[in-house]
Amino acid sequence: MGSQHHYKYRLFYGNAEHKRVIGYDNERPKGDHRHYGEHEEAYVFTTVEQLMADFFADVQRIRRQA
């Protein structure tokens, strides 16, 4: 199905081994979704600003746990 907006994005935060820890993207045909470790779930895209805020909040949460 894909995304219902005209943006294409891929956000990545990895560890020293270059493994994805957090990821947000909208690859076809999955549409908007996020990766949190090995878990993948749908993401509700509203605005670019909110996407960035959600991504950086997840990164900060992971960095605090380390």
PDB file of N, CA and C in Angstrom:
ATOM      1  N   MET A   1       0.825  -1.190   0.000  1.00  0.00           N
ATOM      2  CA  MET A   1       0.000   0.000   0.000  1.00  0.00           C
ATOM      3  C   MET A   1       0.869   1.252   0.000  1.00  0.00           C
ATOM      4  N   GLY A   2       1.871   1.329   0.858  1.00  0.00           N
ATOM      5  CA  GLY A   2       2.724   2.517   0.886  1.00  0.00           C
ATOM      6  C   GLY A   2       2.170   3.615   1.769  1.00  0.00           C
ATOM      7  N   SER A   3       2.810   4.760   1.700  1.00  0.00           N
ATOM      8  CA  SER A   3       2.441   5.910   2.525  1.00  0.00           C
ATOM      9  C   SER A   3       1.345   6.735   1.868  1.00  0.00           C
ATOM     10  N   GLN A   4       0.649   7.498   2.681  1.00  0.00           N
ATOM     11  CA  GLN A   4      -0.422   8.364   2.200  1.00  0.00           C
ATOM     12  C   GLN A   4       0.042   9.813   2.051  1.00  0.00           C
ATOM     13  N   HIS A   5       1.348  10.034   1.998  1.00  0.00           N
ATOM     14  CA  HIS A   5       1.922  11.372   1.838  1.00  0.00           C
ATOM     15  C   HIS A   5       3.010  11.293   0.777  1.00  0.00           C
ATOM     16  N   HIS A   6       3.612  12.411   0.440  1.00  0.00           N
ATOM     17  CA  HIS A   6       4.580  12.477  -0.644  1.00  0.00           C
ATOM     18  C   HIS A   6       6.034  12.457  -0.181  1.00  0.00           C
ATOM     19  N   TYR A   7       6.278  12.209   1.090  1.00  0.00           N
ATOM     20  CA  TYR A   7       7.640  12.206   1.613  1.00  0.00           C
ATOM     21  C   TYR A   7       8.240  10.808   1.536  1.00  0.00           C
ATOM     22  N   LYS A   8       9.537  10.753   1.277  1.00  0.00           N
ATOM     23  CA  LYS A   8      10.298   9.514   1.367  1.00  0.00           C
ATOM     24  C   LYS A   8      11.348   9.740   2.435  1.00  0.00           C
ATOM     25  N   TYR A   9      11.432   8.837   3.419  1.00  0.00           N
ATOM     26  CA  TYR A   9      12.400   9.042   4.494  1.00  0.00           C
ATOM     27  C   TYR A   9      12.965   7.720   4.993  1.00  0.00           C
ATOM     28  N   ARG A  10      14.151   7.815   5.572  1.00  0.00           N
ATOM     29  CA  ARG A  10      14.792   6.687   6.243  1.00  0.00           C
ATOM     30  C   ARG A  10      15.696   7.270   7.313  1.00  0.00           C
ATOM     31  N   LEU A  11      15.365   7.048   8.570  1.00  0.00           N
ATOM     32  CA  LEU A  11      16.158   7.524   9.702  1.00  0.00           C
ATOM     33  C   LEU A  11      16.783   6.312  10.386  1.00  0.00           C
ATOM     34  N   PHE A  12      18.053   6.421  10.741  1.00  0.00           N
ATOM     35  CA  PHE A  12      18.812   5.290  11.268  1.00  0.00           C
ATOM     36  C   PHE A  12      19.651   5.736  12.451  1.00  0.00           C
ATOM     37  N   TYR A  13      19.603   4.967  13.522  1.00  0.00           N
ATOM     38  CA  TYR A  13      20.515   5.138  14.643  1.00  0.00           C
ATOM     39  C   TYR A  13      21.076   3.763  14.930  1.00  0.00           C
ATOM     40  N   GLY A  14      22.413   3.638  14.875  1.00  0.00           N
ATOM     41  CA  GLY A  14      23.039   2.333  15.055  1.00  0.00           C
ATOM     42  C   GLY A  14      24.060   2.331  16.171  1.00  0.00           C
ATOM     43  N   ASN A  15      24.580   1.153  16.432  1.00  0.00           N
ATOM     44  CA  ASN A  15      25.599   1.003  17.465  1.00  0.00           C
ATOM     45  C   ASN A  15      26.981   0.900  16.832  1.00  0.00           C
ATOM     46  N   ALA A  16      27.989   0.605  17.628  1.00  0.00           N
ATOM     47  CA  ALA A  16      29.369   0.572  17.144  1.00  0.00           C
ATOM     48  C   ALA A  16      29.576  -0.487  16.066  1.00  0.00           C
ATOM     49  N   GLU A  17      28.754  -1.510  16.050  1.00  0.00           N
ATOM     50  CA  GLU A  17      28.857  -2.560  15.032  1.00  0.00           C
ATOM     51  C   GLU A  17      28.025  -2.224  13.795  1.00  0.00           C
ATOM     52  N   HIS A  18      27.504  -1.017  13.733  1.00  0.00           N
ATOM     53  CA  HIS A  18      26.675  -0.546  12.607  1.00  0.00           C
ATOM     54  C   HIS A  18      25.368  -1.334  12.476  1.00  0.00           C
ATOM     55  N   LYS A  19      24.913  -1.886  13.587  1.00  0.00           N
ATOM     56  CA  LYS A  19      23.617  -2.549  13.598  1.00  0.00           C
ATOM     57  C   LYS A  19      22.549  -1.527  13.951  1.00  0.00           C
ATOM     58  N   ARG A  20      21.405  -1.629  13.311  1.00  0.00           N
ATOM     59  CA  ARG A  20      20.305  -0.697  13.583  1.00  0.00           C
ATOM     60  C   ARG A  20      19.757  -0.936  14.984  1.00  0.00           C
ATOM     61  N   VAL A  21      19.643   0.142  15.739  1.00  0.00           N
ATOM     62  CA  VAL A  21      19.027   0.122  17.061  1.00  0.00           C
ATOM     63  C   VAL A  21      17.628   0.735  16.952  1.00  0.00           C
ATOM     64  N   ILE A  22      17.549   1.884  16.271  1.00  0.00           N
ATOM     65  CA  ILE A  22      16.283   2.581  15.999  1.00  0.00           C
ATOM     66  C   ILE A  22      16.246   2.900  14.516  1.00  0.00           C
ATOM     67  N   GLY A  23      15.109   2.722  13.902  1.00  0.00           N
ATOM     68  CA  GLY A  23      14.962   3.099  12.507  1.00  0.00           C
ATOM     69  C   GLY A  23      13.531   3.474  12.192  1.00  0.00           C
ATOM     70  N   TYR A  24      13.376   4.508  11.408  1.00  0.00           N
ATOM     71  CA  TYR A  24      12.062   4.923  10.915  1.00  0.00           C
ATOM     72  C   TYR A  24      12.169   4.993   9.395  1.00  0.00           C
ATOM     73  N   ASP A  25      11.231   4.408   8.685  1.00  0.00           N
ATOM     74  CA  ASP A  25      11.244   4.526   7.230  1.00  0.00           C
ATOM     75  C   ASP A  25       9.858   4.241   6.666  1.00  0.00           C
ATOM     76  N   ASN A  26       9.750   4.464   5.380  1.00  0.00           N
ATOM     77  CA  ASN A  26       8.470   4.196   4.715  1.00  0.00           C
ATOM     78  C   ASN A  26       8.701   3.470   3.396  1.00  0.00           C
ATOM     79  N   GLU A  27       9.462   2.400   3.500  1.00  0.00           N
ATOM     80  CA  GLU A  27       9.750   1.591   2.326  1.00  0.00           C
ATOM     81  C   GLU A  27       8.461   0.979   1.784  1.00  0.00           C
ATOM     82  N   ARG A  28       8.385   0.881   0.495  1.00  0.00           N
ATOM     83  CA  ARG A  28       7.211   0.250  -0.126  1.00  0.00           C
ATOM     84  C   ARG A  28       7.344  -1.249  -0.005  1.00  0.00           C
ATOM     85  N   PRO A  29       6.336  -2.016   0.119  1.00  0.00           N
ATOM     86  CA  PRO A  29       4.931  -1.625   0.232  1.00  0.00           C
ATOM     87  C   PRO A  29       4.483  -1.456   1.680  1.00  0.00           C
ATOM     88  N   LYS A  30       5.423  -1.544   2.637  1.00  0.00           N
ATOM     89  CA  LYS A  30       5.058  -1.495   4.059  1.00  0.00           C
ATOM     90  C   LYS A  30       4.454  -0.166   4.486  1.00  0.00           C
ATOM     91  N   GLY A  31       4.897   0.929   3.905  1.00  0.00           N
ATOM     92  CA  GLY A  31       4.444   2.240   4.352  1.00  0.00           C
ATOM     93  C   GLY A  31       5.209   2.673   5.588  1.00  0.00           C
ATOM     94  N   ASP A  32       4.665   3.622   6.309  1.00  0.00           N
ATOM     95  CA  ASP A  32       5.335   4.205   7.476  1.00  0.00           C
ATOM     96  C   ASP A  32       5.441   3.175   8.601  1.00  0.00           C
ATOM     97  N   HIS A  33       6.674   2.974   9.082  1.00  0.00           N
ATOM     98  CA  HIS A  33       6.877   2.052  10.195  1.00  0.00           C
ATOM     99  C   HIS A  33       8.193   2.376  10.891  1.00  0.00           C
ATOM    100  N   ARG A  34       8.353   1.776  12.082  1.00  0.00           N
ATOM    101  CA  ARG A  34       9.585   2.002  12.831  1.00  0.00           C
ATOM    102  C   ARG A  34      10.143   0.667  13.298  1.00  0.00           C
ATOM    103  N   HIS A  35      11.455   0.645  13.440  1.00  0.00           N
ATOM    104  CA  HIS A  35      12.183  -0.517  13.945  1.00  0.00           C
ATOM    105  C   HIS A  35      12.751  -0.111  15.294  1.00  0.00           C
ATOM    106  N   TYR A  36      12.553  -0.944  16.273  1.00  0.00           N
ATOM    107  CA  TYR A  36      13.067  -0.704  17.615  1.00  0.00           C
ATOM    108  C   TYR A  36      13.740  -2.000  18.021  1.00  0.00           C
ATOM    109  N   GLY A  37      15.052  -2.069  17.813  1.00  0.00           N
ATOM    110  CA  GLY A  37      15.746  -3.341  17.996  1.00  0.00           C
ATOM    111  C   GLY A  37      15.271  -4.308  16.923  1.00  0.00           C
ATOM    112  N   GLU A  38      14.861  -5.474  17.335  1.00  0.00           N
ATOM    113  CA  GLU A  38      14.360  -6.478  16.388  1.00  0.00           C
ATOM    114  C   GLU A  38      12.865  -6.331  16.129  1.00  0.00           C
ATOM    115  N   HIS A  39      12.211  -5.460  16.866  1.00  0.00           N
ATOM    116  CA  HIS A  39      10.760  -5.261  16.753  1.00  0.00           C
ATOM    117  C   HIS A  39      10.441  -4.257  15.641  1.00  0.00           C
ATOM    118  N   GLU A  40       9.397  -4.527  14.885  1.00  0.00           N
ATOM    119  CA  GLU A  40       8.935  -3.601  13.846  1.00  0.00           C
ATOM    120  C   GLU A  40       7.446  -3.344  14.055  1.00  0.00           C
ATOM    121  N   GLU A  41       7.042  -2.074  13.927  1.00  0.00           N
ATOM    122  CA  GLU A  41       5.634  -1.730  14.112  1.00  0.00           C
ATOM    123  C   GLU A  41       5.244  -0.581  13.206  1.00  0.00           C
ATOM    124  N   ALA A  42       3.963  -0.448  12.945  1.00  0.00           N
ATOM    125  CA  ALA A  42       3.459   0.651  12.123  1.00  0.00           C
ATOM    126  C   ALA A  42       3.726   1.975  12.832  1.00  0.00           C
ATOM    127  N   TYR A  43       3.938   3.016  12.050  1.00  0.00           N
ATOM    128  CA  TYR A  43       4.139   4.360  12.583  1.00  0.00           C
ATOM    129  C   TYR A  43       3.127   5.275  11.904  1.00  0.00           C
ATOM    130  N   VAL A  44       2.447   6.096  12.681  1.00  0.00           N
ATOM    131  CA  VAL A  44       1.468   7.038  12.129  1.00  0.00           C
ATOM    132  C   VAL A  44       2.175   8.355  11.840  1.00  0.00           C
ATOM    133  N   PHE A  45       2.438   8.617  10.570  1.00  0.00           N
ATOM    134  CA  PHE A  45       3.104   9.842  10.151  1.00  0.00           C
ATOM    135  C   PHE A  45       2.097  10.988  10.162  1.00  0.00           C
ATOM    136  N   THR A  46       2.471  12.108  10.808  1.00  0.00           N
ATOM    137  CA  THR A  46       1.617  13.294  10.794  1.00  0.00           C
ATOM    138  C   THR A  46       2.334  14.461  10.121  1.00  0.00           C
ATOM    139  N   THR A  47       3.543  14.785  10.603  1.00  0.00           N
ATOM    140  CA  THR A  47       4.346  15.861  10.015  1.00  0.00           C
ATOM    141  C   THR A  47       5.817  15.458  10.076  1.00  0.00           C
ATOM    142  N   VAL A  48       6.631  16.134   9.285  1.00  0.00           N
ATOM    143  CA  VAL A  48       8.066  15.897   9.320  1.00  0.00           C
ATOM    144  C   VAL A  48       8.618  16.260  10.700  1.00  0.00           C
ATOM    145  N   GLU A  49       8.142  17.347  11.252  1.00  0.00           N
ATOM    146  CA  GLU A  49       8.605  17.786  12.574  1.00  0.00           C
ATOM    147  C   GLU A  49       8.303  16.739  13.647  1.00  0.00           C
ATOM    148  N   GLN A  50       7.119  16.150  13.599  1.00  0.00           N
ATOM    149  CA  GLN A  50       6.760  15.124  14.586  1.00  0.00           C
ATOM    150  C   GLN A  50       7.578  13.851  14.378  1.00  0.00           C
ATOM    151  N   LEU A  51       7.809  13.494  13.135  1.00  0.00           N
ATOM    152  CA  LEU A  51       8.656  12.339  12.816  1.00  0.00           C
ATOM    153  C   LEU A  51      10.035  12.507  13.452  1.00  0.00           C
ATOM    154  N   MET A  52      10.641  13.678  13.258  1.00  0.00           N
ATOM    155  CA  MET A  52      11.968  13.933  13.816  1.00  0.00           C
ATOM    156  C   MET A  52      11.938  13.921  15.343  1.00  0.00           C
ATOM    157  N   ALA A  53      10.911  14.514  15.927  1.00  0.00           N
ATOM    158  CA  ALA A  53      10.786  14.537  17.391  1.00  0.00           C
ATOM    159  C   ALA A  53      10.654  13.112  17.938  1.00  0.00           C
ATOM    160  N   ASP A  54       9.850  12.281  17.302  1.00  0.00           N
ATOM    161  CA  ASP A  54       9.672  10.895  17.753  1.00  0.00           C
ATOM    162  C   ASP A  54      10.971  10.104  17.628  1.00  0.00           C
ATOM    163  N   PHE A  55      11.665  10.287  16.499  1.00  0.00           N
ATOM    164  CA  PHE A  55      12.934   9.593  16.285  1.00  0.00           C
ATOM    165  C   PHE A  55      13.953   9.991  17.355  1.00  0.00           C
ATOM    166  N   PHE A  56      14.144  11.293  17.559  1.00  0.00           N
ATOM    167  CA  PHE A  56      15.140  11.743  18.536  1.00  0.00           C
ATOM    168  C   PHE A  56      14.749  11.360  19.969  1.00  0.00           C
ATOM    169  N   ALA A  57      13.468  11.313  20.273  1.00  0.00           N
ATOM    170  CA  ALA A  57      13.025  10.861  21.597  1.00  0.00           C
ATOM    171  C   ALA A  57      13.396   9.390  21.806  1.00  0.00           C
ATOM    172  N   ASP A  58      13.214   8.563  20.778  1.00  0.00           N
ATOM    173  CA  ASP A  58      13.611   7.153  20.877  1.00  0.00           C
ATOM    174  C   ASP A  58      15.119   7.014  21.044  1.00  0.00           C
ATOM    175  N   VAL A  59      15.882   7.805  20.301  1.00  0.00           N
ATOM    176  CA  VAL A  59      17.338   7.758  20.414  1.00  0.00           C
ATOM    177  C   VAL A  59      17.766   8.150  21.832  1.00  0.00           C
ATOM    178  N   GLN A  60      17.202   9.212  22.368  1.00  0.00           N
ATOM    179  CA  GLN A  60      17.552   9.628  23.729  1.00  0.00           C
ATOM    180  C   GLN A  60      17.200   8.554  24.747  1.00  0.00           C
ATOM    181  N   ARG A  61      16.051   7.925  24.566  1.00  0.00           N
ATOM    182  CA  ARG A  61      15.616   6.857  25.485  1.00  0.00           C
ATOM    183  C   ARG A  61      16.644   5.702  25.467  1.00  0.00           C
ATOM    184  N   ILE A  62      17.069   5.304  24.284  1.00  0.00           N
ATOM    185  CA  ILE A  62      18.052   4.217  24.160  1.00  0.00           C
ATOM    186  C   ILE A  62      19.396   4.627  24.756  1.00  0.00           C
ATOM    187  N   ARG A  63      19.822   5.847  24.511  1.00  0.00           N
ATOM    188  CA  ARG A  63      21.115   6.310  25.030  1.00  0.00           C
ATOM    189  C   ARG A  63      21.119   6.370  26.560  1.00  0.00           C
ATOM    190  N   ARG A  64      19.979   6.691  27.160  1.00  0.00           N
ATOM    191  CA  ARG A  64      19.880   6.730  28.628  1.00  0.00           C
ATOM    192  C   ARG A  64      19.996   5.318  29.212  1.00  0.00           C
ATOM    193  N   GLN A  65      19.529   4.313  28.482  1.00  0.00           N
ATOM    194  CA  GLN A  65      19.572   2.936  28.958  1.00  0.00           C
ATOM    195  C   GLN A  65      20.969   2.341  28.883  1.00  0.00           C
ATOM    196  N   ALA A  66      21.814   2.902  28.029  1.00  0.00           N
ATOM    197  CA  ALA A  66      23.164   2.334  27.805  1.00  0.00           C
ATOM    198  C   ALA A  66      24.093   2.606  28.960  1.00  0.00           C
TER     199      ALA A  66
END
